[in-house]
């Protein structure tokens, strides 16, 4: 990947993504009205099989409660898809309820790309650097993510999930 997606292809549209993992299925609804850039990127990468057979590399269970996925190297330090985009639809109060689907990024607010996270417990994140793009919500399978979180991480609190979870495939369809 190197070409940014066509944002207009997602603007104002809703999609349903099925994330099939080695632990079960997580279904998410993507909001192209509130976050068209993030949704366009997610849809394009999913349709290119970008995340097939990739490990969710980070689980946090203290302070913030997220499962982070999306880096094909499985390390969180991969090169990304070859393009970046800015923050959209970040809550001004920094509150990310359980079930939120958001973009992960580096300290630069224009570094969104391929990594995303699922919030497994209500979380408050800093807003000083622009927050994090909320682009969807889990509609089924949050119990699976909570089960992975309950197994813990190494190192404890912020590290690789001990209940290893890998994305086998991601499919996306427009919402009927």
Coordinates of N, CA and C in Angstrom, one line a residue:
X1 N 0.9 -1.2 0.0 CA 0.0 0.0 0.0 C 0.9 1.2 0.0
X2 N 0.5 2.2 -0.7 CA 1.2 3.5 -0.6 C 0.3 4.7 -0.9
X3 N -0.8 4.4 -1.6 CA -1.7 5.5 -2.0 C -2.9 5.6 -1.0
X4 N -3.1 6.8 -0.5 CA -4.2 7.0 0.4 C -5.5 6.7 -0.2
X5 N -6.5 6.3 0.6 CA -7.8 5.9 0.1 C -8.6 7.1 -0.4
X6 N -9.6 6.9 -1.1 CA -10.5 7.9 -1.6 C -11.5 8.2 -0.4
X7 N -11.4 9.3 0.3 CA -12.2 9.6 1.4 C -13.7 9.7 1.0
X8 N -13.9 10.2 -0.2 CA -15.3 10.4 -0.7 C -16.0 9.0 -0.8
X9 N -15.3 7.9 -0.9 CA -15.9 6.6 -1.0 C -16.6 6.2 0.3
X10 N -16.2 6.8 1.4 CA -16.7 6.5 2.7 C -17.6 7.6 3.3
X11 N -17.4 8.8 2.8 CA -18.1 9.9 3.4 C -19.6 9.7 3.5
X12 N -20.2 9.8 4.7 CA -21.6 9.7 4.8 C -22.2 8.3 4.8
X13 N -21.3 7.3 4.7 CA -21.8 5.9 4.6 C -21.4 5.2 5.9
X14 N -22.2 4.1 6.1 CA -21.9 3.2 7.2 C -21.6 1.8 6.7
X15 N -20.6 1.2 7.2 CA -20.2 -0.1 6.8 C -20.2 -1.1 8.0
X16 N -20.3 -2.4 7.7 CA -20.2 -3.4 8.8 C -18.9 -4.2 8.4
X17 N -18.0 -4.3 9.4 CA -16.8 -5.1 9.2 C -16.9 -6.3 10.1
X18 N -16.5 -7.5 9.6 CA -16.4 -8.7 10.3 C -14.9 -9.0 10.5
X19 N -14.4 -9.0 11.7 CA -13.0 -9.3 12.0 C -13.0 -10.7 12.5
X20 N -12.5 -11.6 11.7 CA -12.4 -13.0 12.1 C -11.0 -13.3 12.7
X21 N -11.1 -13.7 14.0 CA -9.8 -14.0 14.7 C -9.7 -15.4 15.0
X22 N -8.5 -15.8 15.5 CA -8.3 -17.2 16.0 C -9.1 -17.5 17.2
X23 N -9.7 -16.4 17.9 CA -10.5 -16.6 19.1 C -12.0 -16.4 18.9
X24 N -12.4 -16.1 17.6 CA -13.8 -15.9 17.3 C -14.0 -14.6 16.5
X25 N -15.2 -14.2 16.3 CA -15.6 -13.1 15.4 C -15.9 -11.9 16.2
X26 N -15.4 -10.7 15.7 CA -15.8 -9.4 16.3 C -16.4 -8.6 15.1
X27 N -17.6 -8.1 15.3 CA -18.3 -7.3 14.3 C -18.3 -5.9 14.8
X28 N -18.0 -5.0 13.8 CA -17.9 -3.6 14.1 C -18.7 -2.8 13.1
X29 N -19.3 -1.7 13.5 CA -20.0 -0.8 12.6 C -19.1 0.4 12.4
X30 N -18.8 0.8 11.1 CA -17.9 1.9 10.8 C -18.7 3.1 10.4
X31 N -18.4 4.3 11.0 CA -19.1 5.5 10.8 C -18.4 6.5 9.8
X32 N -18.8 6.4 8.6 CA -18.2 7.3 7.5 C -18.7 8.7 7.5
X33 N -19.7 9.0 8.4 CA -20.2 10.3 8.5 C -19.2 11.1 9.4
X34 N -18.9 10.5 10.6 CA -18.1 11.2 11.6 C -16.6 11.0 11.3
X35 N -16.1 10.0 10.6 CA -14.7 9.8 10.4 C -14.5 9.2 9.0
X36 N -14.8 9.9 8.0 CA -14.6 9.4 6.6 C -13.2 9.0 6.2
X37 N -12.2 9.7 6.7 CA -10.8 9.3 6.4 C -10.4 7.9 7.0
X38 N -10.7 7.8 8.2 CA -10.4 6.5 8.9 C -11.2 5.4 8.3
X39 N -12.5 5.6 8.1 CA -13.3 4.5 7.5 C -12.8 4.1 6.1
X40 N -12.5 5.1 5.3 CA -12.0 4.8 3.9 C -10.7 4.0 4.0
X41 N -9.9 4.4 4.9 CA -8.6 3.6 5.1 C -8.9 2.2 5.6
X42 N -9.7 2.0 6.6 CA -10.0 0.7 7.1 C -10.7 -0.2 6.0
X43 N -11.6 0.4 5.3 CA -12.3 -0.4 4.2 C -11.2 -0.8 3.1
X44 N -10.4 0.1 2.7 CA -9.4 -0.2 1.7 C -8.4 -1.2 2.1
X45 N -7.9 -1.1 3.4 CA -7.0 -2.1 3.9 C -7.6 -3.4 4.0
X46 N -8.8 -3.5 4.5 CA -9.5 -4.8 4.7 C -9.7 -5.4 3.4
X47 N -10.1 -4.7 2.4 CA -10.4 -5.3 1.0 C -9.1 -5.7 0.4
X48 N -8.0 -5.2 0.8 CA -6.7 -5.6 0.3 C -6.0 -6.7 1.1
X49 N -6.8 -7.3 2.0 CA -6.3 -8.4 2.9 C -5.1 -8.0 3.7
X50 N -5.0 -6.7 4.0 CA -3.8 -6.1 4.7 C -3.6 -6.7 6.0
X51 N -4.6 -7.0 6.8 CA -4.5 -7.6 8.1 C -4.6 -9.1 8.2
X52 N -4.7 -9.8 7.1 CA -4.9 -11.2 7.2 C -3.6 -11.8 7.9
X53 N -3.9 -12.7 8.8 CA -2.8 -13.4 9.5 C -1.9 -12.5 10.3
X54 N -2.4 -11.5 11.0 CA -1.6 -10.6 11.8 C -2.0 -10.7 13.3
X55 N -1.0 -10.5 14.1 CA -1.2 -10.5 15.6 C -1.7 -9.2 16.1
X56 N -2.6 -9.3 17.1 CA -2.9 -8.1 17.9 C -1.8 -8.0 18.9
X57 N -1.0 -6.9 18.9 CA 0.3 -6.9 19.6 C 0.3 -6.2 20.9
X58 N -0.8 -5.5 21.3 CA -0.8 -4.8 22.5 C -2.1 -4.9 23.3
X59 N -2.0 -5.1 24.6 CA -3.2 -5.1 25.4 C -2.8 -4.3 26.7
X60 N -3.7 -3.3 27.0 CA -3.5 -2.6 28.2 C -4.7 -2.9 29.1
X61 N -4.3 -3.1 30.4 CA -5.3 -3.4 31.4 C -5.2 -2.6 32.7
X62 N -4.4 -1.6 32.6 CA -4.2 -0.7 33.8 C -4.2 0.8 33.3
X63 N -5.1 1.6 33.8 CA -5.2 3.0 33.4 C -6.0 3.2 32.1
X64 N -5.6 2.5 31.1 CA -6.4 2.5 29.8 C -6.7 1.1 29.5
X65 N -7.7 0.8 28.8 CA -8.2 -0.5 28.5 C -8.5 -0.8 27.1
X66 N -7.4 -1.1 26.3 CA -7.5 -1.3 24.9 C -6.7 -2.5 24.4
X67 N -7.3 -3.1 23.3 CA -6.6 -4.1 22.6 C -6.2 -3.5 21.2
X68 N -4.9 -3.5 21.0 CA -4.4 -2.8 19.8 C -4.0 -3.8 18.7
X69 N -4.4 -3.6 17.5 CA -4.1 -4.5 16.4 C -3.8 -3.6 15.1
X70 N -3.5 -4.3 14.0 CA -3.4 -3.6 12.8 C -2.0 -3.4 12.2
X71 N -0.9 -3.8 12.9 CA 0.4 -3.7 12.4 C 0.8 -5.1 11.9
X72 N 0.9 -5.2 10.5 CA 1.2 -6.5 10.0 C 2.5 -7.2 10.5
X73 N 3.4 -6.4 11.1 CA 4.6 -7.0 11.6 C 4.4 -7.6 13.0
X74 N 3.2 -7.3 13.6 CA 2.9 -7.8 14.9 C 3.7 -7.2 16.1
X75 N 4.3 -6.1 15.8 CA 5.2 -5.4 16.8 C 4.7 -4.1 17.3
X76 N 3.9 -3.4 16.5 CA 3.5 -2.1 16.8 C 4.4 -1.0 16.2
X77 N 5.5 -1.5 15.6 CA 6.5 -0.6 15.0 C 6.7 -0.8 13.5
X78 N 5.7 -1.3 12.9 CA 5.8 -1.5 11.4 C 5.8 -0.2 10.7
X79 N 6.1 -0.3 9.4 CA 6.2 0.9 8.6 C 4.9 1.6 8.2
X80 N 3.8 0.9 8.5 CA 2.5 1.5 8.1 C 2.1 1.2 6.7
X81 N 1.0 1.7 6.2 CA 0.5 1.5 4.9 C 1.1 2.3 3.8
X82 N 1.9 3.3 4.2 CA 2.6 4.2 3.2 C 1.9 5.5 3.0
X83 N 0.9 5.8 3.9 CA 0.2 7.1 3.9 C -0.2 7.3 5.3
X84 N -0.5 8.6 5.7 CA -1.0 8.9 7.0 C -2.1 10.0 6.8
X85 N -2.9 10.1 7.9 CA -4.0 11.1 7.9 C -4.2 11.6 9.3
X86 N -4.9 12.7 9.4 CA -5.1 13.3 10.7 C -6.2 12.8 11.5
X87 N -6.3 13.3 12.7 CA -7.4 12.9 13.7 C -8.7 13.4 13.2
X88 N -9.8 12.6 13.4 CA -11.1 13.0 13.1 C -12.0 12.5 14.3
X89 N -13.0 13.1 14.6 CA -14.0 12.6 15.6 C -13.4 12.2 16.9
X90 N -12.5 13.0 17.4 CA -11.9 12.7 18.8 C -12.8 13.4 19.8
X91 N -13.2 12.7 20.9 CA -14.0 13.3 21.9 C -13.3 14.4 22.7
X92 N -13.9 15.5 22.8 CA -13.2 16.7 23.5 C -12.9 16.3 25.0
X93 N -13.7 15.4 25.6 CA -13.5 15.1 27.0 C -12.6 13.9 27.2
X94 N -12.1 13.3 26.1 CA -11.2 12.2 26.2 C -11.8 10.9 26.6
X95 N -13.1 10.8 26.6 CA -13.8 9.6 27.1 C -14.1 8.6 25.9
X96 N -13.6 7.4 26.1 CA -13.7 6.4 25.1 C -14.4 5.2 25.7
X97 N -15.8 5.0 25.5 CA -16.5 4.0 26.2 C -16.1 2.6 25.7
X98 N -16.3 1.6 26.5 CA -16.1 0.2 26.1 C -16.9 -0.1 24.8
X99 N -16.2 -0.8 23.9 CA -16.8 -1.0 22.6 C -16.4 -0.1 21.5
X100 N -15.7 1.0 21.8 CA -15.2 2.0 20.9 C -14.2 1.4 20.0
X101 N -14.2 1.7 18.7 CA -13.2 1.4 17.7 C -12.5 2.7 17.3
X102 N -11.2 2.7 17.5 CA -10.5 4.0 17.3 C -9.1 3.7 16.6
X103 N -8.6 4.8 16.0 CA -7.3 4.7 15.4 C -6.2 4.8 16.4
X104 N -5.2 4.0 16.3 CA -3.9 4.2 17.1 C -3.0 5.0 16.3
X105 N -2.1 5.8 17.0 CA -1.2 6.6 16.2 C 0.0 6.9 17.1
X106 N 1.0 7.5 16.5 CA 2.2 8.0 17.2 C 1.8 9.4 17.9
X107 N 2.8 10.1 18.4 CA 2.5 11.3 19.1 C 2.0 12.4 18.1
X108 N 2.4 12.3 16.8 CA 2.0 13.2 15.8 C 0.5 13.0 15.5
X109 N -0.4 14.0 15.6 CA -1.8 13.8 15.3 C -2.1 13.4 13.9
X110 N -1.1 13.6 13.0 CA -1.3 13.3 11.6 C -0.6 11.9 11.2
X111 N -0.5 11.0 12.2 CA 0.2 9.8 12.0 C -0.8 8.6 12.0
X112 N -2.1 8.8 11.8 CA -3.0 7.7 11.7 C -2.7 6.9 10.4
X113 N -2.8 5.6 10.4 CA -2.5 4.8 9.2 C -3.2 3.5 9.3
X114 N -2.6 2.4 9.8 CA -3.1 1.1 9.8 C -3.5 0.5 11.2
X115 N -3.0 1.0 12.2 CA -3.2 0.4 13.5 C -4.5 1.0 14.2
X116 N -5.2 0.2 14.8 CA -6.5 0.5 15.5 C -6.6 -0.2 16.8
X117 N -7.5 0.3 17.6 CA -7.7 -0.3 18.9 C -9.2 -0.5 19.2
X118 N -9.5 -1.5 20.0 CA -10.8 -1.7 20.5 C -10.7 -1.5 22.0
X119 N -11.6 -0.6 22.5 CA -11.7 -0.3 23.9 C -12.5 -1.4 24.6
X120 N -11.9 -2.1 25.6 CA -12.6 -3.2 26.3 C -13.1 -2.8 27.6
X121 N -12.8 -1.6 28.1 CA -13.3 -1.0 29.4 C -13.3 0.5 29.2
X122 N -14.3 1.1 29.8 CA -14.3 2.6 29.7 C -12.9 3.2 30.0
X123 N -12.5 4.1 29.1 CA -11.1 4.6 29.1 C -11.1 6.1 28.9
X124 N -10.3 6.8 29.6 CA -10.1 8.3 29.4 C -8.6 8.4 28.8
X125 N -8.5 9.1 27.6 CA -7.3 9.3 27.0 C -7.0 10.8 26.9
X126 N -5.7 11.1 26.8 CA -5.3 12.5 26.8 C -5.9 13.2 25.5
X127 N -6.2 14.5 25.7 CA -6.7 15.3 24.6 C -5.7 16.3 24.1
X128 N -4.7 16.5 24.8 CA -3.7 17.6 24.6 C -3.1 17.5 23.2
X129 N -2.9 16.4 22.6 CA -2.3 16.2 21.3 C -3.3 15.9 20.2
X130 N -4.6 16.1 20.5 CA -5.6 16.0 19.5 C -6.5 14.8 19.7
X131 N -6.2 13.9 20.6 CA -7.1 12.7 20.9 C -6.9 11.7 19.8
X132 N -7.8 10.7 19.8 CA -7.7 9.6 18.9 C -9.0 9.5 18.1
X133 N -9.0 9.2 16.9 CA -10.1 9.1 16.0 C -11.0 7.9 16.4
X134 N -12.3 8.2 16.7 CA -13.3 7.2 16.9 C -13.9 7.0 15.5
X135 N -13.9 5.8 15.0 CA -14.5 5.6 13.7 C -15.5 4.4 13.6
X136 N -15.8 3.9 14.8 CA -16.7 2.8 14.8 C -17.0 2.3 16.2
X137 N -17.8 1.2 16.3 CA -18.1 0.6 17.5 C -18.3 -0.9 17.3
X138 N -18.0 -1.6 18.4 CA -18.2 -3.1 18.3 C -19.7 -3.3 18.5
X139 N -20.3 -4.2 17.6 CA -21.7 -4.5 17.7 C -21.9 -6.0 18.2
X140 N -20.8 -6.8 18.1 CA -20.8 -8.2 18.6 C -19.4 -8.6 18.8
X141 N -19.1 -9.3 19.8 CA -17.8 -9.9 20.1 C -17.0 -9.1 21.1
X142 N -17.6 -8.1 21.8 CA -16.9 -7.4 22.8 C -16.6 -8.4 24.0
X143 N -17.4 -9.4 24.2 CA -17.2 -10.4 25.2 C -15.9 -11.1 24.9
X144 N -15.6 -11.4 23.7 CA -14.3 -12.1 23.3 C -13.1 -11.2 23.6
X145 N -13.2 -9.9 23.3 CA -12.1 -9.0 23.7 C -11.9 -8.9 25.2
X146 N -13.0 -8.9 25.9 CA -12.9 -8.8 27.4 C -12.3 -10.1 27.9
X147 N -12.6 -11.2 27.3 CA -12.0 -12.5 27.7 C -10.4 -12.5 27.5
X148 N -10.0 -11.9 26.4 CA -8.6 -11.8 26.1 C -8.0 -10.9 27.1
X149 N -8.7 -9.8 27.4 CA -8.1 -8.8 28.4 C -8.0 -9.5 29.8
X150 N -9.0 -10.3 30.2 CA -9.0 -11.0 31.5 C -7.8 -11.9 31.6
X151 N -7.3 -12.4 30.5 CA -6.1 -13.3 30.6 C -4.8 -12.5 30.9
X152 N -4.8 -11.2 30.7 CA -3.7 -10.4 31.0 C -2.7 -10.2 29.9
X153 N -1.6 -9.5 30.2 CA -0.6 -9.2 29.2 C 0.8 -9.4 29.8
X154 N 1.8 -9.5 29.0 CA 3.2 -9.6 29.4 C 4.0 -8.5 28.6
X155 N 4.6 -7.5 29.3 CA 4.5 -7.3 30.8 C 3.1 -7.0 31.2
X156 N 2.9 -7.3 32.5 CA 1.6 -7.0 33.1 C 1.1 -5.6 33.0
X157 N -0.1 -5.4 32.5 CA -0.7 -4.1 32.4 C -0.6 -3.4 31.1
X158 N 0.5 -3.7 30.3 CA 0.7 -3.1 29.0 C 1.7 -3.9 28.3
X159 N 1.3 -4.8 27.4 CA 2.2 -5.6 26.7 C 1.5 -6.5 25.7
X160 N 2.1 -7.6 25.4 CA 1.5 -8.6 24.4 C 0.4 -9.4 25.2
X161 N -0.7 -9.5 24.5 CA -1.8 -10.3 25.2 C -1.4 -11.7 25.5
X162 N -1.6 -12.2 26.7 CA -1.3 -13.6 27.1 C -2.2 -14.6 26.4
X163 N -3.5 -14.1 26.2 CA -4.5 -14.9 25.4 C -4.3 -14.4 24.0
X164 N -3.2 -15.0 23.3 CA -2.8 -14.5 22.0 C -4.0 -14.5 21.1
X165 N -4.1 -13.3 20.4 CA -5.2 -13.1 19.4 C -4.6 -12.6 18.1
X166 N -5.0 -13.3 17.0 CA -4.6 -12.9 15.7 C -5.8 -12.7 14.8
X167 N -5.7 -11.8 13.9 CA -6.7 -11.5 12.9 C -6.4 -12.5 11.7
X168 N -7.4 -13.3 11.4 CA -7.3 -14.2 10.3 C -7.7 -13.5 9.0
X169 N -8.8 -12.7 9.1 CA -9.3 -12.0 7.9 C -10.3 -10.9 8.4
X170 N -10.4 -9.9 7.5 CA -11.4 -8.8 7.8 C -12.2 -8.6 6.5
X171 N -13.5 -8.7 6.6 CA -14.4 -8.4 5.5 C -15.2 -7.2 5.8
X172 N -15.6 -6.4 4.8 CA -16.3 -5.2 5.0 C -17.4 -5.1 3.9
X173 N -18.6 -4.7 4.4 CA -19.8 -4.6 3.5 C -20.5 -3.3 3.8
X174 N -21.1 -2.6 2.9 CA -21.9 -1.5 3.2 C -23.1 -1.9 4.1
X175 N -23.5 -1.1 5.0 CA -24.6 -1.5 5.9 C -25.9 -1.4 5.1
X176 N -26.7 -2.4 5.2 CA -28.0 -2.4 4.4 C -29.0 -1.5 5.0

